DNA sequence: CTGAAAGCGCTTACAG
DNA sequence: CTGAAAGCGCTTACAG
């Protein structure tokens, strides 16, 4: 391969100065450069396949056309990669590339990540969390703007995009109520994550509005085994059995379905189950396919990146802040049915 | 925040020229700069928290301390994110950052990705595939060196790191044979992926070496539903039942376990099951926890990055090429037991 | 309408 | 032992 063409090369070929090629190629030719020379420059650039050197551009303009992404182990998180995907596509559409650093939840790495990225002259920061949490950004006001995805500033000085978990929990419960269920138990996630409480709140609101008694929730957890254990507990303990389970996430739901099978119960015949996340590795291909609430990972990535891009043109001092709630739509599949008529009623 | 210190700033503070600070800070002070000035420069740099501007450095040296990673939808792939993680850590340890572009398996995007990354002056390329496949790299010999992870050049002109799938398939079968199984059926993956055939080959070799008859394999697939369907097929069709199933991956294995439960069979009491991948979202928390073959995702990322880094110092013309096979270790958990004594024997 | 100059922040020959 | 100069590739005032 031969050396890449520089603006000097196209200037030489067009018989003009570098200034002229710069002006023309940046759309400022009109009124400055003669039509003949404009044409010559354009032709030369095309023939030489000239593209400005981004590094030189960076040095000159103090901008890099790259966004620094610091994450919370998101790269390891599986379906959460869709967040990065959404952010990446939106950035690419505007000519930006992503420099991503995964901090593995280590706060000291996090600080260094911001420094490293700032050194690299990134034009903006996106901080993305693996699972919904609060995040106190250190580098506020320290240069490039920052936007949060799947996390939020407790003081709302920074803009964050998060799932509307209360509505998500409510959607799950409402679907079951509408299908005729009256005895719905919640297999909650662990109390250390905020989503657990938000989803429970949504569930509780719907139960109250429907005038339904709330059976004791069970704290399960986020994986197959914990869903299995929690479901086994309620299915061997409750009499009569509840007709529906709302699970902490899709993996827990898979565990619950397996627990039901182990007890000779069929889903959704004997028991309806709804999951959470719409985990592509689980929900659509479970047997039965899981009715679930979708977490808007891709949307969070897209929206946060778009907000960041907007903010970068307006200047870092634009007054946007706070948190915006993204919809968690119900995805109806095959794990919910109307409850079987109960003998005792 | 105030402007970042430049080498001029430290030169001023130390009372020397920029050349001197450059020399000293790059370890070439000895014999060139007086001891007193060296000390002054070091002190000034520390006081000013001076770090050389990477962008200026890039322009000057024509290197960027960044590696371009182009992937095959790996960011969306879940556990495959560990590959990126391994690569990223190894790169960071050497002062390199990753610019990653996900091509979504679109060949035209792929070509553009390499161009974009080359423009950005990346010092090397890593191409990583979501699932094992062959890959014909276009940009060979076009500047920066390239190494492959989880894929291989059919002509072996480029170095690639891949899992030893034959050995992996063999390990699964051998484990079962050693536990006393003689009737082991393979629930294969789909024939479009090379790993399917490699794993089957390993399985076949072990069966032959043990002098065991090979029951017909079933082509299942890579997800829960397909594992469920394939397992249901063999468990309702075969008589006597096989005592063990080797599944295409952990999700298929989860489907198989669920199918067994639906049929009133227990794992591993009535049936042993082994998975593949060691998918962290499935294998360790299945009920029972899955005995499986681990895919060396992290190791592929690390090894490929290390090879790339080595290659970058030796020059892009170092003669390494071919493919190196990484170990797929068996992870023993709870889904395999000795076969129950069979009535008819 | 156009070119020569300065400058972004660095390093590396080159003179002294 | 040390500083002034050139140059990486670009853009933006500034003279003409």
XYZ file of C-alpha atoms (C1' of nucleotides) in Angstrom:
722
model
C 0.000 0.000 0.000
C 1.127 3.507 -0.764
C 1.136 6.571 1.477
C -2.208 8.184 2.169
C -2.876 11.423 0.315
C -2.583 14.627 2.356
C -4.174 17.986 1.721
C -0.827 19.087 0.288
C -1.097 16.329 -2.305
C -4.495 17.480 -3.438
C -3.340 21.111 -3.395
C -0.426 20.215 -5.664
C -2.621 18.244 -8.004
C -5.209 21.005 -8.202
C -2.559 23.680 -8.492
C -3.718 25.641 -5.451
C -2.701 26.125 -1.824
C -3.608 23.913 1.143
C -5.775 26.704 2.484
C -7.898 26.515 -0.619
C -8.436 22.785 -0.373
C -9.309 23.053 3.268
C -11.866 25.767 2.591
C -13.489 23.933 -0.287
C -13.564 20.531 1.357
C -15.165 22.044 4.413
C -17.947 23.634 2.422
C -16.653 27.163 2.760
C -15.589 27.522 -0.834
C -18.499 29.598 -2.025
C -17.520 33.269 -2.186
C -13.931 32.465 -1.315
C -12.599 30.259 -4.069
C -13.220 30.551 -7.794
C -15.570 28.047 -9.294
C -12.805 26.660 -11.488
C -10.519 26.019 -8.558
C -13.329 24.544 -6.500
C -13.964 22.034 -9.250
C -10.277 21.247 -9.574
C -9.950 20.675 -5.850
C -12.967 18.430 -5.677
C -11.711 16.412 -8.616
C -8.229 16.055 -7.185
C -9.587 14.987 -3.819
C -11.715 12.341 -5.427
C -8.935 11.031 -7.623
C -6.563 10.786 -4.723
C -9.215 9.306 -2.444
C -8.344 12.028 0.006
C -9.708 11.841 3.521
C -8.448 14.290 6.124
C -6.215 12.728 8.745
C -8.338 12.514 11.900
C -5.362 12.713 14.197
C -4.115 15.972 12.702
C -7.658 17.252 12.792
C -7.880 16.391 16.451
C -4.718 18.221 17.314
C -5.847 21.254 15.420
C -9.457 21.411 16.531
C -9.048 19.958 20.010
C -11.859 17.560 19.284
C -11.505 13.904 18.407
C -14.815 12.683 17.040
C -14.708 10.021 19.678
C -16.881 9.434 22.699
C -15.484 7.908 25.860
C -17.674 5.175 27.274
C -17.030 3.948 30.748
C -18.979 0.974 31.923
C -19.622 -1.113 34.857
C -18.742 -4.516 33.486
C -21.356 -4.063 30.838
C -19.265 -5.878 28.280
C -19.604 -8.985 30.390
C -23.264 -8.568 31.044
C -24.742 -10.371 28.105
C -27.908 -8.811 26.849
C -26.744 -5.461 28.188
C -24.387 -5.345 25.231
C -27.373 -4.066 23.333
C -26.995 -0.804 25.205
C -23.514 -0.400 23.800
C -24.795 -1.380 20.417
C -27.455 1.288 20.437
C -24.991 3.897 21.595
C -22.415 2.817 19.061
C -24.757 2.958 16.102
C -26.087 6.343 17.015
C -22.551 7.647 17.466
C -21.382 6.179 14.159
C -24.258 7.869 12.352
C -22.745 11.169 13.452
C -19.176 10.227 12.612
C -18.153 9.369 16.158
C -16.335 6.295 17.345
C -16.388 4.816 20.833
C -13.439 4.327 23.126
C -14.761 2.020 25.813
C -13.269 1.139 29.153
C -14.778 -1.475 31.391
C -14.040 -0.731 35.027
C -15.200 -4.021 36.486
C -16.974 -2.030 39.196
C -13.676 -0.901 40.658
C -13.946 2.776 41.690
C -10.219 3.463 41.368
C -10.230 2.097 37.836
C -13.204 4.307 37.184
C -11.356 7.499 38.049
C -8.398 6.471 35.946
C -10.700 5.619 33.067
C -12.050 9.156 32.963
C -8.528 10.572 33.080
C -7.282 8.329 30.323
C -10.235 9.186 28.152
C -9.886 12.876 28.797
C -6.241 12.642 27.750
C -7.387 11.115 24.524
C -9.406 14.225 23.912
C -12.802 12.537 23.831
C -15.596 14.952 23.047
C -18.036 13.521 25.536
C -18.596 10.797 28.097
C -21.217 8.116 28.399
C -21.388 6.223 31.645
C -23.346 3.003 31.411
C -24.236 0.665 34.243
C -24.808 -3.036 33.958
C -27.839 -2.990 36.157
C -29.878 -0.024 37.225
C -28.205 1.911 39.969
C -27.473 5.337 41.260
C -24.204 6.908 40.180
C -22.419 9.945 41.477
C -20.312 11.205 38.593
C -16.982 12.648 39.683
C -16.016 14.552 36.557
C -18.993 16.881 36.414
C -18.019 20.200 34.941
C -14.546 19.002 34.124
C -14.566 19.536 30.418
C -16.531 17.232 28.175
C -20.232 16.709 28.812
C -21.445 13.440 30.302
C -24.691 11.510 30.074
C -25.751 8.445 32.036
C -27.382 5.254 30.759
C -29.108 2.733 33.004
C -28.139 4.767 36.013
C -28.964 8.130 37.508
C -27.425 10.889 39.540
C -29.138 10.900 42.935
C -28.996 14.685 42.853
C -30.148 14.869 39.256
C -27.444 17.281 38.176
C -26.575 14.991 35.297
C -28.908 13.617 32.673
C -29.636 9.903 32.977
C -31.759 7.489 30.966
C -33.314 4.678 32.945
C -36.077 2.095 32.515
C -39.459 2.908 33.948
C -39.353 0.006 36.358
C -42.479 0.938 38.292
C -44.479 0.870 35.082
C -42.748 -2.384 34.136
C -43.757 -4.077 37.361
C -47.249 -2.727 36.913
C -47.454 -3.984 33.333
C -46.615 -7.507 34.415
C -49.233 -7.472 37.154
C -51.874 -5.794 35.020
C -51.527 -8.386 32.292
C -52.154 -11.147 34.785
C -55.090 -9.359 36.376
C -56.659 -8.775 32.993
C -56.325 -12.454 32.212
C -58.350 -13.196 35.333
C -55.712 -13.952 37.916
C -56.451 -12.982 41.499
C -53.739 -14.822 43.375
C -50.456 -13.537 42.007
C -47.224 -13.933 43.876
C -44.109 -11.932 43.297
C -40.773 -13.721 43.277
C -38.736 -10.628 43.976
C -35.137 -9.897 43.136
C -32.585 -9.156 45.816
C -33.191 -6.036 47.890
C -29.796 -4.527 47.135
C -30.877 -3.470 43.675
C -33.222 -0.556 43.244
C -35.189 -2.200 40.443
C -36.450 -4.786 42.896
C -38.302 -2.182 44.908
C -39.540 -0.222 41.943
C -41.012 -3.279 40.263
C -42.609 -4.354 43.501
C -44.137 -0.923 43.856
C -45.722 -1.211 40.414
C -47.036 -4.656 41.233
C -48.462 -3.442 44.535
C -50.212 -0.488 42.929
C -51.950 -2.714 40.411
C -52.978 -5.230 43.041
C -54.416 -2.462 45.186
C -56.241 -0.847 42.302
C -57.785 -4.206 41.454
C -58.795 -4.714 45.067
C -56.749 -7.890 45.318
C -55.162 -9.305 48.414
C -51.398 -9.337 48.221
C -49.917 -12.716 49.057
C -46.534 -12.637 50.745
C -43.720 -11.966 48.292
C -40.738 -14.252 48.278
C -37.275 -12.922 47.818
C -35.715 -15.074 45.190
C -32.900 -13.653 43.154
C -31.656 -13.164 39.655
C -30.600 -16.586 38.476
C -32.104 -19.914 37.529
C -31.347 -21.615 40.793
C -32.809 -18.860 42.918
C -35.947 -18.734 40.807
C -36.196 -22.487 41.114
C -35.801 -22.397 44.881
C -38.277 -19.579 45.399
C -40.876 -21.188 43.154
C -40.394 -24.570 44.782
C -40.944 -22.915 48.118
C -44.255 -21.326 47.200
C -45.483 -24.295 45.189
C -44.881 -26.745 48.025
C -46.058 -24.434 50.743
C -49.093 -22.585 49.545
C -52.552 -24.172 49.531
C -54.359 -23.428 47.391
C -51.576 -22.709 44.974
C -51.310 -19.241 43.483
C -52.323 -19.153 39.834
C -49.504 -16.913 38.691
C -45.914 -15.962 39.430
C -44.128 -12.741 38.525
C -40.420 -13.439 38.471
C -37.417 -11.222 39.098
C -36.109 -11.790 35.601
C -36.228 -14.298 32.757
C -33.610 -16.601 34.204
C -35.466 -16.781 37.488
C -38.610 -17.437 35.465
C -36.872 -20.298 33.692
C -36.012 -21.681 37.111
C -39.616 -21.332 38.180
C -40.876 -23.174 35.106
C -38.389 -25.940 35.771
C -39.508 -26.121 39.405
C -43.104 -26.431 38.261
C -42.134 -29.233 35.884
C -40.315 -31.024 38.668
C -43.522 -30.884 40.691
C -45.622 -32.155 37.830
C -47.242 -28.801 37.185
C -47.541 -27.440 33.698
C -47.037 -23.871 32.533
C -49.283 -22.152 31.676
C -51.939 -24.806 32.264
C -51.562 -25.033 36.016
C -49.548 -21.924 36.573
C -48.877 -18.739 34.659
C -45.389 -17.230 34.748
C -44.130 -13.845 33.689
C -40.476 -12.904 33.433
C -38.579 -9.641 33.165
C -35.817 -8.366 30.819
C -36.794 -10.087 27.581
C -33.421 -11.756 27.657
C -32.902 -12.930 24.071
C -31.085 -16.035 25.199
C -33.979 -17.151 27.337
C -37.393 -15.589 26.890
C -38.185 -16.205 23.216
C -36.969 -19.801 23.235
C -38.108 -21.013 26.631
C -40.655 -23.807 26.618
C -43.177 -22.287 26.827
C -41.863 -19.011 25.389
C -41.890 -16.466 28.182
C -44.277 -13.587 28.476
C -42.041 -10.916 29.898
C -41.365 -7.218 30.366
C -38.710 -5.857 28.064
C -35.873 -3.759 29.424
C -35.083 -1.007 26.916
C -31.338 -1.580 26.737
C -30.886 -0.556 23.147
C -33.128 2.445 23.655
C -31.173 3.613 26.670
C -27.965 3.459 24.657
C -29.496 5.293 21.740
C -31.242 7.961 23.763
C -28.267 8.645 25.979
C -25.909 8.913 23.024
C -28.299 11.164 21.161
C -28.633 13.434 24.160
C -24.874 13.563 24.488
C -24.436 14.416 20.825
C -27.065 17.153 21.080
C -25.393 18.486 24.127
C -22.018 18.593 22.471
C -23.240 20.943 19.784
C -25.089 23.183 22.172
C -22.125 23.361 24.483
C -21.550 21.550 27.708
C -23.407 24.134 29.703
C -26.826 23.341 28.308
C -29.149 23.017 31.228
C -30.506 19.512 30.655
C -30.347 17.241 33.670
C -32.512 14.906 35.625
C -33.634 11.458 34.645
C -35.770 10.305 31.801
C -37.812 7.163 32.092
C -37.916 4.794 29.143
C -40.802 2.476 28.463
C -40.616 -1.194 29.493
C -43.129 -2.822 27.178
C -44.853 -6.093 27.938
C -43.963 -8.833 25.468
C -46.761 -11.358 25.303
C -45.771 -14.939 24.519
C -46.985 -18.292 25.800
C -46.390 -18.563 29.515
C -49.602 -16.907 30.658
C -53.118 -18.326 30.359
C -56.376 -17.717 32.164
C -56.336 -19.470 35.527
C -57.971 -22.882 35.649
C -61.346 -22.768 37.377
C -60.729 -23.546 41.009
C -62.661 -26.439 42.531
C -63.215 -24.724 45.868
C -64.857 -21.598 44.510
C -10.687 23.078 35.504
C -7.629 24.734 34.100
C -5.727 24.017 30.914
C -3.611 20.884 30.855
C 0.125 21.424 31.181
C 2.178 21.073 27.987
C 5.811 20.252 27.582
C 6.401 23.975 27.092
C 4.951 24.616 30.535
C 7.310 22.203 32.192
C 10.223 23.562 30.137
C 9.431 27.076 31.355
C 9.118 25.973 34.942
C 12.351 23.998 34.821
C 14.140 26.764 32.919
C 15.072 24.557 29.965
C 13.933 23.902 26.409
C 11.185 21.585 25.250
C 13.797 19.309 23.709
C 15.306 18.765 27.118
C 12.035 17.842 28.748
C 11.220 15.463 25.942
C 14.563 13.738 26.237
C 14.420 13.393 29.995
C 10.821 12.276 30.155
C 11.500 9.641 27.565
C 14.396 8.198 29.512
C 17.067 9.521 27.213
C 18.384 12.111 29.632
C 21.518 10.265 30.719
C 24.550 11.552 28.857
C 22.513 14.272 27.235
C 21.172 16.475 29.999
C 22.950 17.577 33.166
C 21.901 15.918 36.364
C 20.671 19.204 37.774
C 18.425 19.898 34.822
C 17.133 16.353 34.795
C 16.057 16.745 38.395
C 14.462 20.114 37.675
C 12.528 18.705 34.748
C 11.281 15.711 36.676
C 10.187 17.944 39.528
C 8.411 20.392 37.251
C 6.612 17.581 35.446
C 5.417 16.138 38.707
C 4.287 19.482 40.086
C 2.378 20.293 36.946
C 0.952 16.762 36.687
C 2.260 16.735 33.158
C 1.190 13.923 30.832
C 2.113 14.153 27.166
C -0.825 14.829 24.892
C -1.570 11.523 23.176
C -3.033 13.191 20.127
C 0.071 15.271 19.462
C 2.163 12.200 20.087
C 0.128 10.303 17.549
C 0.603 12.906 14.895
C 4.298 13.016 15.511
C 5.004 9.306 15.832
C 2.343 8.009 13.491
C 1.223 5.586 16.153
C -1.814 5.962 18.342
C -1.532 3.499 21.225
C -4.894 2.198 20.188
C -5.930 -1.129 18.740
C -8.812 -1.396 16.319
C -11.176 -4.232 17.139
C -13.700 -5.284 14.591
C -16.257 -7.811 15.613
C -18.991 -9.879 14.341
C -21.777 -8.817 16.645
C -19.711 -9.940 19.558
C -20.969 -7.117 21.709
C -24.418 -8.617 21.469
C -23.306 -12.141 22.062
C -23.503 -12.351 25.810
C -20.788 -14.468 27.299
C -18.589 -13.715 24.296
C -18.055 -10.291 25.848
C -15.418 -12.008 27.918
C -13.291 -12.204 24.813
C -13.344 -8.434 24.556
C -12.649 -8.183 28.222
C -9.561 -10.340 27.987
C -8.317 -8.395 25.004
C -9.041 -5.082 26.638
C -7.227 -5.875 29.859
C -4.192 -7.152 28.095
C -4.119 -4.065 25.881
C -4.558 -1.710 28.817
C -1.632 -3.325 30.602
C 0.526 -2.148 27.712
C -0.976 1.329 27.527
C -3.273 0.600 24.623
C -6.951 1.427 24.331
C -9.514 -0.290 22.139
C -11.574 1.291 19.402
C -14.252 -1.283 18.685
C -16.629 -1.499 15.779
C -19.372 -4.072 15.627
C -20.202 -4.930 12.039
C -23.358 -6.913 12.681
C -22.084 -9.512 10.225
C -22.479 -7.107 7.346
C -19.496 -7.465 4.966
C -19.771 -3.944 3.603
C -19.710 -2.526 7.110
C -16.708 -4.669 7.751
C -14.661 -3.126 4.962
C -15.622 0.356 6.093
C -14.712 -0.516 9.653
C -11.168 -1.350 8.676
C -10.892 1.866 6.687
C -12.234 3.984 9.506
C -9.899 2.383 11.979
C -6.921 2.762 9.686
C -7.730 6.443 9.346
C -7.622 6.694 13.077
C -4.089 5.440 12.922
C -4.647 2.293 14.980
C -1.460 0.380 15.572
C -3.000 -3.034 15.032
C -6.196 -4.907 14.330
C -7.998 -7.627 16.190
C -10.815 -9.376 14.404
C -13.078 -11.325 16.727
C -15.945 -13.571 15.721
C -19.008 -14.287 17.771
C -18.950 -17.967 17.026
C -16.139 -19.967 15.590
C -15.822 -19.513 11.879
C -13.424 -19.112 9.046
C -12.495 -15.579 8.083
C -10.719 -14.277 5.041
C -9.128 -11.003 6.106
C -9.112 -8.391 3.380
C -6.551 -5.965 4.741
C -3.625 -8.354 4.917
C -0.381 -6.541 4.327
C -2.123 -3.204 4.295
C -0.280 -1.534 7.102
C -1.013 -2.502 10.677
C -0.729 -6.144 11.731
C -3.853 -8.186 12.373
C -4.627 -11.166 14.577
C -7.796 -13.247 14.684
C -9.754 -14.442 17.716
C -12.352 -17.192 17.583
C -11.874 -17.456 13.846
C -9.180 -18.554 11.455
C -7.842 -17.829 8.022
C -8.612 -20.842 5.833
C -5.221 -20.322 4.211
C -3.455 -19.759 7.513
C -1.642 -16.651 6.357
C -2.891 -14.833 9.420
C -2.556 -15.891 13.025
C -5.796 -16.995 14.675
C -6.670 -18.235 18.143
C -9.494 -20.758 18.315
C -10.912 -23.261 20.775
C -9.799 -26.847 20.453
C -13.304 -28.073 19.686
C -12.334 -31.619 18.815
C -10.721 -32.018 22.196
C -13.748 -30.350 23.780
C -16.161 -32.811 22.228
C -13.868 -35.621 23.254
C -13.640 -34.366 26.836
C -17.411 -34.391 27.167
C -17.670 -37.925 25.835
C -14.706 -39.227 27.806
C -16.135 -37.924 31.061
C -19.343 -39.833 30.434
C -17.547 -42.993 29.382
C -15.385 -42.869 32.494
C -18.497 -42.572 34.622
C -19.739 -45.809 33.105
C -22.060 -44.627 30.353
C -22.256 -46.770 27.238
C -25.308 -45.328 25.507
C -24.519 -41.673 24.919
C -26.403 -39.630 22.388
C -25.213 -36.424 20.865
C -27.706 -33.590 20.480
C -25.722 -31.784 17.816
C -25.716 -28.123 16.892
C -26.698 -26.966 13.450
C -24.488 -28.137 10.586
C -23.759 -24.616 9.341
C -21.273 -23.995 12.106
C -17.895 -25.648 12.049
C -17.839 -26.322 15.777
C -20.705 -28.746 15.319
C -18.600 -31.055 13.195
C -15.449 -30.686 15.238
C -17.208 -31.551 18.464
C -18.915 -34.493 16.845
C -15.561 -35.707 15.609
C -14.166 -35.643 19.159
C -17.215 -37.481 20.437
C -16.909 -40.110 17.702
C -13.240 -40.699 18.368
C -13.865 -41.356 22.030
C -16.793 -43.649 21.331
C -14.697 -45.629 18.868
C -11.737 -45.838 21.220
C -14.042 -47.168 23.931
C -15.526 -49.673 21.521
C -18.996 -48.232 21.974
C -21.802 -48.297 19.464
C -22.749 -44.840 18.293
C -26.470 -44.188 18.551
C -27.897 -41.885 15.904
C -27.158 -38.239 16.629
C -29.995 -35.776 16.572
C -29.538 -32.350 15.122
C -30.952 -29.997 17.652
C -29.686 -26.476 17.704
C -28.319 -23.794 19.956
C -31.253 -22.656 22.032
C -33.484 -23.883 24.806
C -36.375 -24.783 22.594
C -34.272 -26.769 20.159
C -32.589 -28.638 22.983
C -36.007 -29.331 24.435
C -37.373 -30.621 21.144
C -34.374 -32.811 20.380
C -34.327 -34.289 23.872
C -38.066 -34.872 23.814
C -37.638 -36.667 20.531
C -35.011 -39.084 21.803
C -36.627 -39.580 25.193
C -40.005 -40.503 23.706
C -38.600 -42.533 20.871
C -35.712 -44.571 22.154
C -36.187 -47.787 24.093
C -34.272 -48.409 26.189
C -33.523 -44.791 26.882
C -29.940 -43.595 26.490
C -28.283 -42.891 29.811
C -26.596 -39.674 28.783
C -26.977 -36.712 26.472
C -24.226 -34.440 25.165
C -25.828 -31.143 24.179
C -24.858 -28.550 21.613
C -24.460 -25.889 24.293
C -25.647 -24.987 27.765
C -28.916 -23.477 26.645
C -29.769 -26.590 24.674
C -28.795 -28.576 27.753
C -31.181 -26.507 29.847
C -33.893 -27.351 27.328
C -33.000 -31.009 27.571
C -33.202 -30.961 31.363
C -36.582 -29.276 31.138
C -37.765 -31.877 28.615
C -36.681 -34.627 30.984
C -38.587 -32.988 33.826
C -41.664 -32.716 31.661
C -41.417 -36.458 31.075
C -40.981 -37.206 34.745
C -37.322 -38.052 34.399
C -34.772 -36.685 36.791
C -31.294 -35.415 36.017
C -28.842 -36.892 36.780
C -30.739 -39.768 38.406
C -32.395 -41.074 35.269
C -30.334 -39.247 32.722
C -26.967 -37.519 32.672
C -26.564 -34.312 30.692
C -23.487 -32.412 29.627
C -23.512 -28.956 28.130
C -21.008 -26.855 26.249
C -19.760 -23.243 26.637
C -19.862 -22.859 30.415
C -22.293 -20.014 29.870
C -22.184 -18.084 33.145
C -25.852 -17.228 32.920
C -26.853 -20.856 32.680
C -24.383 -23.571 33.590
C -23.421 -22.725 37.177
C -26.963 -21.976 38.282
C -28.991 -24.583 36.429
C -30.805 -27.111 38.565
C -28.834 -29.303 38.623
C -25.732 -27.218 37.930
C -24.454 -28.234 34.524
C -21.343 -30.246 33.876
C -20.057 -28.622 30.728
C -17.100 -27.887 28.488
C -15.754 -24.395 28.852
C -15.105 -22.255 25.812
C -11.943 -20.205 26.395
C -13.375 -16.824 25.452
C -11.285 -14.753 27.793
C -8.185 -16.716 26.884
C -8.746 -16.182 23.177
C -9.007 -12.450 23.745
C -5.914 -12.361 25.891
C -3.790 -14.570 23.692
C -4.769 -12.814 20.490
C -4.076 -9.394 21.961
C -0.767 -10.507 23.374
C 0.274 -11.920 20.024
C -0.735 -8.689 18.347
C 1.230 -6.607 20.825
C 4.292 -8.812 20.365
C 3.947 -8.557 16.665
C 3.723 -4.792 16.761
C 7.125 -4.483 18.356
C 8.762 -6.994 16.067
C 7.299 -5.348 13.010
C 4.364 -6.413 10.937
C 6.449 -8.721 8.844
C 7.172 -11.229 11.575
C 6.426 -14.629 10.167
C 3.870 -15.876 12.673
C 0.717 -17.269 11.128
C -1.492 -20.308 11.332
C -3.929 -21.165 14.042
C -3.371 -21.945 17.674
C -5.766 -24.177 19.535
C -6.808 -23.194 23.047
C -7.869 -25.685 25.661
C -11.582 -26.315 26.337
C -11.548 -27.691 29.856
C -14.298 -29.853 31.260
C -16.106 -28.228 34.178
C -17.568 -30.881 36.423
C -20.736 -29.966 38.276
C -23.879 -31.924 39.110
C -25.614 -33.048 35.943
C -23.699 -36.265 35.439
C -23.928 -39.404 37.564
C -23.180 -43.049 36.967
C -25.959 -44.662 34.947
C -28.643 -46.461 36.897
C -28.283 -50.249 36.631
C -30.441 -51.348 33.769
C -33.089 -53.981 34.385
C -32.646 -55.686 31.039
C -28.902 -56.344 31.381
C -10.303 35.531 -4.860
C -5.779 33.511 -3.126
C -1.373 32.114 -0.751
C 1.936 32.444 3.196
C 2.097 32.083 8.028
C 1.017 30.578 12.561
C -0.077 27.158 15.609
C -2.336 22.672 17.884
C 1.778 19.564 21.209
C 4.996 16.673 20.495
C 10.031 14.448 19.113
C 14.209 14.156 16.550
C 17.986 15.330 14.001
C 21.166 19.294 13.794
C 24.219 23.137 15.283
C 26.628 25.066 18.652
C 25.538 19.373 27.497
C 21.841 22.428 25.353
C 18.527 25.163 22.419
C 16.535 26.432 17.855
C 14.436 24.426 13.980
C 11.765 21.318 11.287
C 7.919 18.672 10.669
C 3.739 15.209 11.608
C -1.351 17.110 8.737
C -4.563 20.034 9.450
C -7.429 24.908 9.738
C -7.934 29.736 10.484
C -7.015 34.349 10.737
C -4.258 37.629 8.023
C -2.184 40.092 4.021
C -2.356 40.957 -0.454
